[in-house]
Coordinates of C-alpha atoms in Angstrom, one line a residue:
M20 CA 0.0 0.0 0.0
E21 CA 1.4 3.4 -1.1
L22 CA 0.6 5.1 2.2
H23 CA 2.5 2.5 4.3
K24 CA 5.6 3.6 2.4
H25 CA 5.2 6.9 4.2
G26 CA 4.6 5.5 7.6
I27 CA 0.8 6.2 7.4
K28 CA -1.6 3.7 9.0
C29 CA -4.8 3.0 7.1
I30 CA -8.1 1.7 8.3
V31 CA -11.5 0.9 6.9
I32 CA -14.7 2.1 8.7
T33 CA -18.0 1.2 7.0
V34 CA -21.7 1.0 7.8
G35 CA -21.6 -2.1 5.7
P36 CA -20.8 -5.6 6.9
K37 CA -17.6 -6.0 8.9
Q38 CA -17.1 -9.3 7.0
V39 CA -16.7 -7.3 3.8
A40 CA -14.5 -4.8 5.5
E41 CA -12.3 -7.6 6.7
I42 CA -11.8 -9.0 3.2
V43 CA -11.0 -5.5 1.8
S44 CA -8.6 -5.0 4.7
D45 CA -6.8 -8.2 4.1
L46 CA -6.8 -7.8 0.3
W47 CA -5.3 -4.3 0.3
G48 CA -3.3 -4.4 3.6
F49 CA -5.3 -2.0 5.8
D50 CA -4.1 -1.9 9.4
A51 CA -7.6 -2.3 10.9
F52 CA -11.3 -2.6 9.9
Y53 CA -14.6 -1.7 11.5
G54 CA -18.1 -2.4 10.2
S55 CA -21.6 -3.5 11.1
D56 CA -21.9 -7.0 12.6
Y57 CA -24.2 -9.1 10.3
E58 CA -25.2 -12.7 11.1
V59 CA -23.7 -15.4 9.0
A60 CA -25.2 -18.9 9.4
N61 CA -23.6 -21.8 7.6
G62 CA -21.6 -19.4 5.5
I63 CA -24.6 -17.3 4.4
F64 CA -25.6 -13.8 5.3
T65 CA -29.0 -14.0 6.9
G66 CA -29.8 -10.3 6.8
K67 CA -29.9 -10.1 10.6
I68 CA -27.8 -7.3 12.0
F69 CA -26.4 -7.7 15.5
E70 CA -24.8 -4.3 15.7
Y71 CA -25.1 -1.5 13.1
I72 CA -22.4 1.1 12.7
K73 CA -24.2 4.4 12.3
A74 CA -22.5 7.6 11.1
E75 CA -21.9 8.7 14.7
N76 CA -20.4 5.3 15.5
K77 CA -17.8 5.8 12.8
V78 CA -16.2 8.4 15.0
D79 CA -16.1 6.0 17.9
C80 CA -14.3 3.5 15.7
L81 CA -11.8 6.2 14.6
K82 CA -11.2 7.2 18.3
N83 CA -10.8 3.5 19.2
F84 CA -8.1 3.0 16.6
C85 CA -6.4 6.3 17.5
N86 CA -6.3 5.5 21.2
K87 CA -4.6 2.2 20.4
A88 CA -2.2 3.8 18.0
G89 CA -1.4 6.8 20.2
L90 CA -2.8 9.3 17.7
D91 CA -5.1 12.2 17.8
T92 CA -8.0 12.2 15.4
F93 CA -6.9 15.6 14.0
E94 CA -3.7 13.8 12.8
C95 CA -5.9 11.7 10.6
A96 CA -7.1 12.1 7.1
A97 CA -10.5 10.6 6.2
V98 CA -11.6 9.5 2.7
G99 CA -15.2 8.9 2.0
D100 CA -18.0 9.1 -0.5
G101 CA -21.3 9.6 1.5
Y102 CA -23.3 11.2 4.2
T103 CA -22.3 8.7 6.8
D104 CA -18.7 10.0 6.4
I105 CA -19.5 13.5 7.5
P106 CA -19.0 13.0 11.3
V107 CA -15.6 11.4 10.6
F108 CA -14.7 14.3 8.2
E109 CA -15.5 16.7 11.0
S110 CA -13.3 14.8 13.5
C111 CA -10.2 14.6 11.2
G112 CA -7.6 17.2 10.3
K113 CA -8.1 16.5 6.6
S114 CA -11.0 15.0 4.8
I115 CA -11.3 14.0 1.1
A116 CA -14.7 13.5 -0.5
I117 CA -14.4 11.2 -3.5
N118 CA -17.2 11.0 -6.0
A119 CA -19.5 12.3 -3.3
P120 CA -22.7 14.3 -3.3
E121 CA -22.3 18.1 -3.2
K122 CA -23.3 18.4 0.5
V123 CA -20.5 15.9 1.4
K124 CA -18.0 17.7 -0.8
K125 CA -18.7 21.1 0.9
I126 CA -17.9 19.6 4.4
A127 CA -14.7 17.9 3.3
T128 CA -11.4 19.9 3.2
H129 CA -10.8 18.5 -0.3
A130 CA -13.0 16.9 -3.0
V131 CA -12.2 14.9 -6.1
D132 CA -14.3 13.1 -8.8
T133 CA -12.2 10.3 -10.2
D134 CA -12.1 6.6 -11.0
D135 CA -8.6 6.3 -9.6
L136 CA -8.3 6.1 -5.8
L137 CA -4.7 7.0 -6.0
D138 CA -5.8 10.6 -6.9
V139 CA -6.5 11.2 -3.2
L140 CA -2.8 10.7 -2.4
K141 CA -1.9 14.3 -3.3
F142 CA -4.3 15.5 -0.5
I143 CA -2.8 13.1 2.1
L144 CA 0.9 13.2 1.5

């Protein structure tokens, strides 16, 4: 991962299933992941949600990671594409809205419309 080359830790926080966040985290080398806890029975998602990560809970996840890593949230940069990312944007020193609605772009410190996630690097590094 390009950010790791610069000593930057990277995490995934999603309102989606933590099982998906874990796969993404493993695939792309994220340092941690957080997501909603969905029931899986016999290898199949049942649709039952044990714990849902709301927009406000994303900030709790960020703070949890920062406490463990000895960081302040304002040392962090958040990248997101939707309304549930707004509380995290407001908690971080930098925020990058990618392919997001206008309201989300206005709250972020930076915004970009792109098909290449690497385009956010110029705002982080």
